[in-house]
PDB file of C-alpha atoms in Angstrom:
ATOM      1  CA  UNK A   1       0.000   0.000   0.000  1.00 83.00           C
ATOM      2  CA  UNK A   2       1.490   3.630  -0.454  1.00 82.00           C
ATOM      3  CA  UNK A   3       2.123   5.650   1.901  1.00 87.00           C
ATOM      4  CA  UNK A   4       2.149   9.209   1.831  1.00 91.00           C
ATOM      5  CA  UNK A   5       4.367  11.561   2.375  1.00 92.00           C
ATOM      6  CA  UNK A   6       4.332  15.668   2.951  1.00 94.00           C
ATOM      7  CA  UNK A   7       6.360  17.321   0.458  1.00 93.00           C
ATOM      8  CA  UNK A   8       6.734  21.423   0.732  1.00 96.00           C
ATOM      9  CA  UNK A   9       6.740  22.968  -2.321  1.00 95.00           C
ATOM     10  CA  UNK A  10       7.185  26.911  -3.358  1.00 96.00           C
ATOM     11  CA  UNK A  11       4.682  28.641  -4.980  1.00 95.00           C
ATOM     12  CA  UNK A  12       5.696  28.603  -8.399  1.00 96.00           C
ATOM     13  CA  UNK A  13       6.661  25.201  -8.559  1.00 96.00           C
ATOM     14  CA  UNK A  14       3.227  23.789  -7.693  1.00 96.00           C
ATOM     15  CA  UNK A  15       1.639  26.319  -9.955  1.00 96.00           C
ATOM     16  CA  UNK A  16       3.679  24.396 -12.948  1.00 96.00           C
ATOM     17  CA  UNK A  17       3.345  20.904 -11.338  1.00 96.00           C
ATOM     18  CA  UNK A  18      -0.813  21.792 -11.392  1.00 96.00           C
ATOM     19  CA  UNK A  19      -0.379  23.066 -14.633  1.00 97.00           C
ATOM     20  CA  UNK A  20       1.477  20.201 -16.303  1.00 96.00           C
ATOM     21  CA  UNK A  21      -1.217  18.156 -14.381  1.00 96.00           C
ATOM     22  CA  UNK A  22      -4.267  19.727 -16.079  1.00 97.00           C
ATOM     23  CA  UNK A  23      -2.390  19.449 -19.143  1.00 97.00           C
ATOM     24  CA  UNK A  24      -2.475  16.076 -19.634  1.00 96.00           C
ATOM     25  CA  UNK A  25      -4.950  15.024 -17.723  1.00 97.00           C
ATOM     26  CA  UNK A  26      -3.343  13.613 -14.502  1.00 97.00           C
ATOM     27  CA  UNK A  27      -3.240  14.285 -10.864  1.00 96.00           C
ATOM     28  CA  UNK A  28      -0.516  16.302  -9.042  1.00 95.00           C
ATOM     29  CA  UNK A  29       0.461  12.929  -6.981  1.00 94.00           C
ATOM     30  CA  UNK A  30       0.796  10.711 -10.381  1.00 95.00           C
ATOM     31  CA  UNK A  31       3.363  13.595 -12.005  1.00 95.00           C
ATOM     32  CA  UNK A  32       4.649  13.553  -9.107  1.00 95.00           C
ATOM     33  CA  UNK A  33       5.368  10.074  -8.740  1.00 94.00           C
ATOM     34  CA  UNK A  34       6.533   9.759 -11.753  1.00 95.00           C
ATOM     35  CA  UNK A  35       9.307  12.444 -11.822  1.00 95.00           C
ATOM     36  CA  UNK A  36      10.758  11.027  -8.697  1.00 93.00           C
ATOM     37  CA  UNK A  37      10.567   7.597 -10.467  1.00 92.00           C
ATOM     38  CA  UNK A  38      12.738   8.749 -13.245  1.00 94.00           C
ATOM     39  CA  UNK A  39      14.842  11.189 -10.768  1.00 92.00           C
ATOM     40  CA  UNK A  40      15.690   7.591  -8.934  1.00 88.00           C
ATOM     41  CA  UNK A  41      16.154   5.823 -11.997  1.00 87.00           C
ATOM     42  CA  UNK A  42      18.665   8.269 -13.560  1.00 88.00           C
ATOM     43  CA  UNK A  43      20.299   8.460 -10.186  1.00 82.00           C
ATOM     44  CA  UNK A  44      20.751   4.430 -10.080  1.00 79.00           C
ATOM     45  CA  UNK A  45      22.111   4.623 -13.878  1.00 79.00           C
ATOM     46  CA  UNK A  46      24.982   7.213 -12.876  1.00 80.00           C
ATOM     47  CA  UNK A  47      25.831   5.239  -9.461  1.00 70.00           C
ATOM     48  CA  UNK A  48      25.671   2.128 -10.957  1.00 60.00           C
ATOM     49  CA  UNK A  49      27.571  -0.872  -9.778  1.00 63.00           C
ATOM     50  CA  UNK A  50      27.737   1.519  -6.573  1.00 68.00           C
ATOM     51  CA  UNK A  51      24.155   1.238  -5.539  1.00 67.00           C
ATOM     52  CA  UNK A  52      22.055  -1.295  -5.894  1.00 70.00           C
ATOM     53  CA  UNK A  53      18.254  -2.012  -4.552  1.00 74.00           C
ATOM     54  CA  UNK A  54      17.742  -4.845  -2.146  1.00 77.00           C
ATOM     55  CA  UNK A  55      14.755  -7.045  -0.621  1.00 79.00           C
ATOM     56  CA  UNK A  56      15.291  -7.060   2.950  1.00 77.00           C
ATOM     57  CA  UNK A  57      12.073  -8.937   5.090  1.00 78.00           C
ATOM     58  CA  UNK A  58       9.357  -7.064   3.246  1.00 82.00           C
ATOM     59  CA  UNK A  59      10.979  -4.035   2.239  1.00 80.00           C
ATOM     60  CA  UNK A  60      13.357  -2.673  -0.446  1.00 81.00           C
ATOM     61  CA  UNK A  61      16.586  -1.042   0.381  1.00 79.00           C
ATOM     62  CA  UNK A  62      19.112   1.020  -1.496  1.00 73.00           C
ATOM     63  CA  UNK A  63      22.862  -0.458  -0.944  1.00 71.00           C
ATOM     64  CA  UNK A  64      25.625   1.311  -1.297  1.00 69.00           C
ATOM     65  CA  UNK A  65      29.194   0.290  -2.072  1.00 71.00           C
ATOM     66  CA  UNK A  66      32.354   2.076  -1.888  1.00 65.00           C
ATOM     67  CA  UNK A  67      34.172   2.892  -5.188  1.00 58.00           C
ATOM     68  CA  UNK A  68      37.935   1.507  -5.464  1.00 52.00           C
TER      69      UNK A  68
END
């Protein structure tokens, strides 16, 4: 289940976010979402082998090794 989180935001930038939203038809949480997917996703690319994402018991983990 997701859990939610409280994110503050200036002005400006939640005027765009809500804009972009309206746009195309989406809700401020789903762009949301979604840029923080791809934020993580380009961030595992450019740390890569350094981090990695685990299963530990039922949750996932983010492992980090150091560099030689």
């Amino acid at each position: 289940m997701p859990k939610k989180v409280l994110v503050a935001l200036p002005p400006g930038l939640l005027e765009q976010i809500d804009f972009v939203a309206q746009v195309e038809h989406r809700s401020r949480s789903d762009l949301i979402r979604e840029a923080l997917r791809r934020y993580a996703d380009s961030f595992k690319r450019s740390q890569s082998p350094k981090m990695s994402v685990s299963t530990v018991g039922n949750q996932k983990v983010a492992l980090l090794t150091e560099s030689d």
